[in-house]
CSV table of C-alpha atoms in Angstrom, one decimal:
chain,number,residue,atom,x,y,z
Z,1,MET,CA,0.0,0.0,0.0
Z,2,THR,CA,1.3,3.4,-0.9
Z,3,SER,CA,1.7,6.2,1.6
Z,4,LEU,CA,0.3,8.8,-0.9
Z,5,LEU,CA,-3.1,10.3,-0.1
Z,6,CYS,CA,-5.7,11.3,-2.7
Z,7,GLY,CA,-7.7,14.6,-2.3
Z,8,ILE,CA,-10.5,15.6,-4.6
Z,9,ASP,CA,-12.0,19.1,-4.7
Z,10,ILE,CA,-15.3,19.2,-6.7
Z,11,GLY,CA,-16.3,22.8,-7.3
Z,12,GLY,CA,-18.7,24.8,-9.4
Z,13,THR,CA,-16.1,26.0,-11.8
Z,14,LYS,CA,-13.3,23.4,-11.6
Z,15,MET,CA,-12.5,19.9,-10.2
Z,16,ALA,CA,-9.0,19.5,-8.8
Z,17,ILE,CA,-7.4,16.2,-7.9
Z,18,GLY,CA,-4.1,15.6,-6.2
Z,19,LEU,CA,-1.8,13.0,-4.7
Z,20,VAL,CA,-0.4,14.3,-1.5
Z,21,ARG,CA,2.3,13.2,0.9
Z,22,PRO,CA,1.4,12.9,4.6
Z,23,ASP,CA,3.4,16.0,5.3
Z,24,GLY,CA,1.1,18.0,2.9
Z,25,GLY,CA,3.4,18.1,-0.1
Z,26,MET,CA,1.7,17.8,-3.5
Z,27,VAL,CA,3.2,15.0,-5.6
Z,28,ALA,CA,0.9,15.3,-8.7
Z,29,ALA,CA,-2.2,17.2,-9.5
Z,30,ARG,CA,-4.8,17.7,-12.3
Z,31,THR,CA,-7.5,20.2,-12.8
Z,32,THR,CA,-10.5,20.2,-15.2
Z,33,SER,CA,-13.7,21.9,-15.9
Z,34,ARG,CA,-15.1,19.1,-18.0
Z,35,HIS,CA,-17.3,18.0,-15.2
Z,36,LEU,CA,-19.6,21.0,-15.7
Z,37,GLY,CA,-22.9,20.0,-17.2
Z,38,MET,CA,-22.4,16.3,-16.4
Z,39,ASP,CA,-24.8,14.3,-14.2
Z,40,GLU,CA,-23.6,12.7,-10.9
Z,41,ALA,CA,-22.4,9.5,-12.6
Z,42,GLY,CA,-20.5,11.4,-15.2
Z,43,VAL,CA,-18.7,13.6,-12.6
Z,44,LEU,CA,-17.6,10.5,-10.6
Z,45,ASP,CA,-16.6,8.6,-13.7
Z,46,LEU,CA,-14.4,11.5,-14.7
Z,47,ALA,CA,-13.0,11.9,-11.2
Z,48,ALA,CA,-12.1,8.2,-11.0
Z,49,ASP,CA,-10.4,8.3,-14.4
Z,50,MET,CA,-8.4,11.3,-13.3
Z,51,VAL,CA,-7.3,9.5,-10.1
Z,52,ARG,CA,-6.2,6.5,-12.0
Z,53,GLY,CA,-4.3,8.7,-14.4
Z,54,LEU,CA,-2.5,10.5,-11.6
Z,55,CYS,CA,-1.6,7.2,-9.9
Z,56,ALA,CA,-0.2,5.9,-13.2
Z,57,GLU,CA,2.0,9.0,-13.5
Z,58,ALA,CA,3.2,8.4,-9.9
Z,59,GLY,CA,3.9,4.7,-10.5
Z,60,VAL,CA,1.3,3.4,-8.1
Z,61,ASP,CA,-1.9,1.4,-8.5
Z,62,ALA,CA,-5.1,3.4,-7.5
Z,63,ARG,CA,-6.3,0.3,-5.6
Z,64,ASP,CA,-3.2,0.6,-3.3
Z,65,LEU,CA,-4.2,4.1,-2.1
Z,66,PRO,CA,-5.1,4.1,1.6
Z,67,GLY,CA,-8.3,6.0,0.6
Z,68,ALA,CA,-9.6,9.1,-1.2
Z,69,ALA,CA,-11.3,12.1,0.2
Z,70,VAL,CA,-13.7,14.5,-1.5
Z,71,GLY,CA,-14.5,18.1,-0.6
Z,72,MET,CA,-17.6,19.8,-2.0
Z,73,ALA,CA,-19.5,23.0,-1.3
Z,74,GLY,CA,-22.8,22.6,0.4
Z,75,HIS,CA,-24.3,20.4,3.1
Z,76,MET,CA,-22.5,17.1,3.6
Z,77,ARG,CA,-23.3,14.3,5.9
Z,78,SER,CA,-19.7,13.2,6.3
Z,79,ARG,CA,-20.3,10.3,8.6
Z,80,THR,CA,-22.4,8.5,5.9
Z,81,GLY,CA,-20.7,10.0,2.9
Z,82,VAL,CA,-23.9,11.5,1.5
Z,83,VAL,CA,-24.3,14.9,-0.2
Z,84,ILE,CA,-27.4,16.4,1.4
Z,85,THR,CA,-27.4,19.3,-1.1
Z,86,THR,CA,-24.8,21.3,-2.9
Z,87,SER,CA,-25.2,24.9,-4.1
Z,88,ASN,CA,-22.8,25.0,-7.0
Z,89,LEU,CA,-23.6,21.9,-9.0
Z,90,PRO,CA,-26.9,20.5,-10.3
Z,91,GLY,CA,-28.1,17.3,-8.8
Z,92,PHE,CA,-26.3,15.5,-6.0
Z,93,LYS,CA,-29.3,15.9,-3.7
Z,94,ASN,CA,-29.2,13.1,-1.0
Z,95,TYR,CA,-26.6,11.5,-3.2
Z,96,PRO,CA,-24.4,8.7,-1.7
Z,97,LEU,CA,-21.2,10.1,-3.2
Z,98,ALA,CA,-18.7,8.2,-1.0
Z,99,ARG,CA,-20.2,4.8,-1.8
Z,100,GLU,CA,-20.5,5.5,-5.5
Z,101,LEU,CA,-16.9,6.7,-5.9
Z,102,SER,CA,-15.6,4.0,-3.7
Z,103,GLY,CA,-17.2,1.4,-6.0
Z,104,ARG,CA,-15.3,3.0,-8.9
Z,105,LEU,CA,-11.9,3.2,-7.3
Z,106,GLY,CA,-12.0,0.1,-5.1
Z,107,VAL,CA,-10.8,2.1,-2.0
Z,108,ARG,CA,-12.4,3.8,1.0
Z,109,VAL,CA,-13.8,7.2,0.2
Z,110,ILE,CA,-14.7,9.9,2.7
Z,111,LEU,CA,-16.8,13.1,2.0
Z,112,GLU,CA,-16.4,16.5,3.6
Z,113,ASN,CA,-17.5,20.1,3.1
Z,114,ASP,CA,-14.9,22.1,1.2
Z,115,ALA,CA,-14.5,24.8,3.9
Z,116,ASN,CA,-13.8,22.0,6.4
Z,117,CYS,CA,-11.1,20.6,4.0
Z,118,GLN,CA,-9.5,24.0,3.7
Z,119,ALA,CA,-9.7,24.5,7.5
Z,120,TRP,CA,-7.9,21.2,8.0
Z,121,ALA,CA,-5.2,22.1,5.6
Z,122,GLU,CA,-4.5,25.4,7.4
Z,123,HIS,CA,-4.7,23.6,10.8
Z,124,ARG,CA,-2.1,20.9,9.9
Z,125,PHE,CA,0.1,22.7,7.4
Z,126,GLY,CA,-0.6,26.4,7.3
Z,127,ALA,CA,-1.6,29.4,9.4
Z,128,GLY,CA,-3.2,27.3,12.1
Z,129,ARG,CA,-0.2,25.1,12.9
Z,130,GLY,CA,0.3,25.0,16.7
Z,131,HIS,CA,-3.2,26.0,17.5
Z,132,ARG,CA,-5.6,23.4,19.0
Z,133,ASP,CA,-8.6,25.7,18.3
Z,134,MET,CA,-9.2,27.9,15.2
Z,135,ILE,CA,-11.8,29.0,12.8
Z,136,PHE,CA,-11.2,29.1,9.0
Z,137,VAL,CA,-13.4,31.4,6.9
Z,138,THR,CA,-13.6,31.3,3.1
Z,139,VAL,CA,-15.0,34.2,1.2
Z,140,SER,CA,-15.3,33.7,-2.5
Z,141,THR,CA,-18.3,32.7,-4.6
Z,142,GLY,CA,-20.0,31.9,-1.3
Z,143,ILE,CA,-19.1,32.1,2.4
Z,144,GLY,CA,-18.3,29.2,4.7
Z,145,ALA,CA,-16.3,28.3,7.7
Z,146,GLY,CA,-14.5,25.3,9.2
Z,147,ILE,CA,-14.2,25.0,12.9
Z,148,VAL,CA,-11.4,23.2,14.7
Z,149,ILE,CA,-11.8,22.5,18.4
Z,150,ASN,CA,-9.2,20.5,20.4
Z,151,ASP,CA,-7.4,19.5,17.2
Z,152,ARG,CA,-10.6,18.0,15.7
Z,153,LEU,CA,-13.1,19.3,13.1
Z,154,TYR,CA,-16.4,20.3,14.7
Z,155,ARG,CA,-19.1,19.1,12.3
Z,156,GLY,CA,-22.2,19.4,14.4
Z,157,HIS,CA,-25.3,17.2,14.6
Z,158,SER,CA,-25.9,16.6,10.9
Z,159,GLY,CA,-22.4,17.4,9.7
Z,160,THR,CA,-23.3,20.9,8.5
Z,161,ALA,CA,-21.7,23.1,11.1
Z,162,GLY,CA,-19.9,26.2,9.9
Z,163,GLU,CA,-22.4,27.5,7.4
Z,164,ILE,CA,-21.8,31.0,8.5
Z,165,GLY,CA,-22.8,32.3,5.1
Z,166,HIS,CA,-26.4,31.3,5.7
Z,167,THR,CA,-26.8,33.2,9.0
Z,168,ILE,CA,-29.0,36.2,8.7
Z,169,ILE,CA,-27.7,39.7,9.4
Z,170,GLU,CA,-30.2,41.9,7.6
Z,171,PRO,CA,-33.7,40.6,8.4
Z,172,GLY,CA,-35.4,43.4,6.4
Z,173,SER,CA,-33.2,42.9,3.4
Z,174,ASP,CA,-34.5,42.2,-0.1
Z,175,ALA,CA,-31.2,40.5,-1.1
Z,176,GLU,CA,-32.1,36.8,-1.6
Z,177,CYS,CA,-29.5,34.1,-0.9
Z,178,SER,CA,-29.1,30.9,-2.9
Z,179,CYS,CA,-30.7,29.1,0.1
Z,180,GLY,CA,-34.0,31.1,-0.6
Z,181,ASN,CA,-33.8,33.2,2.6
Z,182,LYS,CA,-33.2,37.0,2.5
Z,183,GLY,CA,-30.5,38.9,4.4
Z,184,CYS,CA,-27.9,36.1,4.7
Z,185,PHE,CA,-24.2,37.0,4.8
Z,186,MET,CA,-23.9,35.3,1.4
Z,187,ALA,CA,-26.5,37.7,0.0
Z,188,HIS,CA,-24.4,40.7,1.2
Z,189,ALA,CA,-20.7,39.9,1.1
Z,190,CYS,CA,-19.6,37.3,-1.5
Z,191,THR,CA,-19.1,37.4,-5.3
Z,192,LEU,CA,-22.6,36.0,-6.0
Z,193,ASN,CA,-23.9,39.4,-4.8
Z,194,LEU,CA,-21.7,41.7,-6.9
Z,195,ASP,CA,-23.9,42.2,-9.9
Z,196,ARG,CA,-27.0,43.0,-7.8
Z,197,LEU,CA,-25.2,45.3,-5.5
Z,198,ALA,CA,-23.3,47.2,-8.2
Z,199,THR,CA,-26.5,47.6,-10.3
Z,200,ARG,CA,-28.4,49.1,-7.3
Z,201,LYS,CA,-25.5,51.4,-6.4
Z,202,SER,CA,-25.0,52.5,-10.0
Z,203,ARG,CA,-28.5,53.9,-10.1
Z,204,ARG,CA,-27.5,56.3,-7.3
Z,205,ILE,CA,-23.9,56.9,-8.3
Z,206,ARG,CA,-23.9,57.7,-12.0
Z,207,ARG,CA,-20.1,58.4,-12.2
Z,208,THR,CA,-19.2,54.7,-12.4
Z,209,ARG,CA,-17.6,52.5,-15.1
Z,210,ILE,CA,-17.8,49.3,-13.0
Z,211,PHE,CA,-19.6,47.4,-15.8
Z,212,SER,CA,-16.8,48.3,-18.2
Z,213,PRO,CA,-13.5,46.5,-18.5
Z,214,PRO,CA,-10.9,48.4,-16.3
Z,215,ASP,CA,-8.7,48.8,-19.3
Z,216,GLY,CA,-11.1,51.2,-21.0
Z,217,GLY,CA,-13.1,48.8,-23.1
Z,218,VAL,CA,-16.6,49.2,-24.4
Z,219,GLU,CA,-19.1,50.4,-21.8
Z,220,ARG,CA,-21.9,48.0,-20.9
Z,221,GLU,CA,-25.3,48.6,-19.4
Z,222,PRO,CA,-26.0,47.6,-15.8
Z,223,ALA,CA,-28.1,44.5,-15.1
Z,224,PRO,CA,-31.9,44.9,-15.7
Z,225,ALA,CA,-34.0,46.6,-13.1
Z,226,SER,CA,-35.7,43.3,-12.3
Z,227,GLY,CA,-32.5,42.2,-10.6
Z,228,ALA,CA,-31.6,39.6,-13.2
Z,229,SER,CA,-27.9,39.2,-13.4
Z,230,SER,CA,-25.7,38.2,-16.3
Z,231,ARG,CA,-22.8,37.6,-13.8
Z,232,ARG,CA,-20.5,40.0,-15.5
Z,233,LEU,CA,-18.8,41.1,-12.3
Z,234,ASP,CA,-16.3,39.0,-10.3
Z,235,GLY,CA,-14.0,39.9,-7.5
Z,236,ARG,CA,-11.1,40.7,-9.7
Z,237,ARG,CA,-13.1,43.2,-11.8
Z,238,VAL,CA,-14.5,45.0,-8.8
Z,239,TYR,CA,-11.0,45.1,-7.2
Z,240,GLU,CA,-9.4,46.6,-10.3
Z,241,HIS,CA,-12.0,49.3,-10.4
Z,242,PHE,CA,-11.5,49.9,-6.7
Z,243,LEU,CA,-7.8,50.6,-7.3
Z,244,ARG,CA,-8.8,53.1,-9.9
Z,245,GLY,CA,-11.1,54.9,-7.5
Z,246,ASP,CA,-14.4,54.0,-9.1
Z,247,PRO,CA,-17.0,55.2,-6.5
Z,248,VAL,CA,-19.3,52.2,-6.8
Z,249,ALA,CA,-16.3,49.8,-6.4
Z,250,VAL,CA,-15.0,51.7,-3.4
Z,251,GLU,CA,-18.4,51.5,-1.7
Z,252,ILE,CA,-18.7,47.8,-2.4
Z,253,VAL,CA,-15.2,46.9,-1.1
Z,254,ASN,CA,-15.7,49.0,2.0
Z,255,GLU,CA,-19.1,47.5,2.6
Z,256,TYR,CA,-17.8,44.0,2.2
Z,257,ALA,CA,-15.0,44.7,4.6
Z,258,ASP,CA,-17.5,45.9,7.2
Z,259,TYR,CA,-19.8,43.0,6.8
Z,260,LEU,CA,-16.9,40.5,7.1
Z,261,GLY,CA,-15.7,42.4,10.3
Z,262,ILE,CA,-19.2,41.9,11.7
Z,263,MET,CA,-19.1,38.2,10.8
Z,264,LEU,CA,-15.8,37.8,12.6
Z,265,TYR,CA,-17.2,39.5,15.6
Z,266,ASN,CA,-20.1,37.1,15.7
Z,267,LEU,CA,-17.8,34.1,15.5
Z,268,PHE,CA,-15.7,35.6,18.2
Z,269,GLN,CA,-18.7,35.9,20.5
Z,270,ILE,CA,-19.9,32.4,19.8
Z,271,PHE,CA,-16.6,30.5,19.9
Z,272,ASN,CA,-14.0,32.8,21.5
Z,273,PRO,CA,-11.2,31.4,19.3
Z,274,PRO,CA,-7.6,32.4,19.6
Z,275,LEU,CA,-7.2,32.4,15.8
Z,276,MET,CA,-9.4,33.1,12.8
Z,277,VAL,CA,-7.9,32.4,9.3
Z,278,MET,CA,-9.3,34.1,6.3
Z,279,GLY,CA,-9.2,32.4,2.8
Z,280,GLY,CA,-10.9,32.5,-0.5
Z,281,GLY,CA,-10.6,34.8,-3.5
Z,282,LEU,CA,-11.7,38.0,-1.9
Z,283,MET,CA,-8.8,37.8,0.5
Z,284,ASN,CA,-6.6,38.8,-2.4
Z,285,TRP,CA,-8.1,42.3,-2.2
Z,286,GLU,CA,-5.5,44.8,-1.0
Z,287,GLY,CA,-5.7,48.6,-0.6
Z,288,GLY,CA,-6.7,48.5,3.0
Z,289,PHE,CA,-9.5,45.9,2.7
Z,290,PHE,CA,-8.1,43.4,5.3
Z,291,GLU,CA,-7.2,46.3,7.6
Z,292,ARG,CA,-10.7,47.8,7.4
Z,293,MET,CA,-12.2,44.3,8.1
Z,294,ARG,CA,-10.0,43.9,11.2
Z,295,GLY,CA,-10.7,47.4,12.3
Z,296,LYS,CA,-14.5,46.7,12.2
Z,297,PHE,CA,-14.0,43.7,14.3
Z,298,ASP,CA,-11.9,45.6,16.8
Z,299,GLU,CA,-14.5,48.4,16.9
Z,300,LEU,CA,-17.2,46.0,17.8
Z,301,ALA,CA,-15.2,43.8,20.2
Z,302,LYS,CA,-13.8,46.8,22.1
Z,303,ASP,CA,-12.9,45.9,25.7
Z,304,MET,CA,-14.4,42.4,25.4
Z,305,LEU,CA,-11.0,41.4,23.9
Z,306,TYR,CA,-9.6,40.1,27.2
Z,307,ASP,CA,-7.0,38.0,25.3
Z,308,PRO,CA,-5.6,38.7,21.9
Z,309,VAL,CA,-7.4,37.2,18.8
Z,310,ALA,CA,-5.2,36.7,15.8
Z,311,ILE,CA,-6.9,37.3,12.4
Z,312,VAL,CA,-4.6,36.3,9.6
Z,313,LYS,CA,-4.7,35.3,5.9
Z,314,ALA,CA,-4.6,31.7,4.8
Z,315,ALA,CA,-1.1,30.3,4.1
Z,316,VAL,CA,-1.6,27.0,2.2
Z,317,GLY,CA,-2.6,28.4,-1.1
Z,318,GLU,CA,-5.1,27.6,-3.9
Z,319,SER,CA,-4.6,23.8,-3.4
Z,320,SER,CA,-5.8,23.9,0.2
Z,321,GLY,CA,-9.0,22.1,-0.7
Z,322,VAL,CA,-7.2,19.2,-2.2
Z,323,ILE,CA,-4.5,19.0,0.4
Z,324,GLY,CA,-6.9,19.4,3.3
Z,325,ALA,CA,-9.2,16.7,1.9
Z,326,ALA,CA,-6.3,14.3,1.6
Z,327,ALA,CA,-5.1,15.1,5.1
Z,328,LEU,CA,-8.5,14.2,6.5
Z,329,LEU,CA,-7.6,10.6,5.7
Z,330,LEU,CA,-5.1,11.0,8.6
Z,331,GLU,CA,-7.7,12.4,11.0
Z,332,ASP,CA,-8.5,9.0,12.3
Z,333,GLY,CA,-5.1,7.6,11.9
Z,334,LEU,CA,-5.7,6.0,8.6
């Protein structure tokens, strides 16, 4: 049996698979977007083929792997390996993913929420090393968290703990989240919300070019008044306009920083962790974004900070989902 571990990160834009050493080092990796539009069986057939291809490159038999671990966004019942629901791929509702992929690979398969995988990567190999307790927060297309208590992932009763993005912060808001509720964090501070927010702000602030390419390309009209979105805006586009001083982009970046500071404050009050690690694409925003987020947290916590709380950026990098999933195979001493 090989000592290499297999991690699989199935996302809404790409699927990444890697063979990882127990020390977190990546031996081989592949990434694809060919899974988009496939049904559940097609996605798992592709994943299994990619695993076998990676193993062949590394000179090992896939059946000699100690196991494979899959991370996905959404609600996962990790103890049974069932996807309850996922927000970034069609299908997979109450789907026995671990059993189905295990049958294809001939090895044990475990399933976990992708934020938990990233949290575990940071805990073992990144910014959380040396901390028995920490919270990892990812802010990108959506918002999620992974909670580590006493060197163990806290999954909760159903396995869905950490879904901070679906907690409600604006009860009177008209911003609808992908879960169907209104006023969730995810409806106010992730990239899914950018088009809606920029459209609304551009009706008040006419001096904006946020719907145009930052390099001066052809101007585009904002999204329709009905709120329908063509998903033109992403975090990079907004950030580039922010650096150029576009007033709508500046408002959005500052508003996101404040909302995330509030979220960290809420996590602090519930868990009182010594460390919170921030990851995801929006953590690449510079220009004072991180400092404003931390400042909002400090403003709210005030003299309730009896002991210092570290808030830092993730350190493992963009492969943290794959590395963390693979490392979960070691959680129970596998």
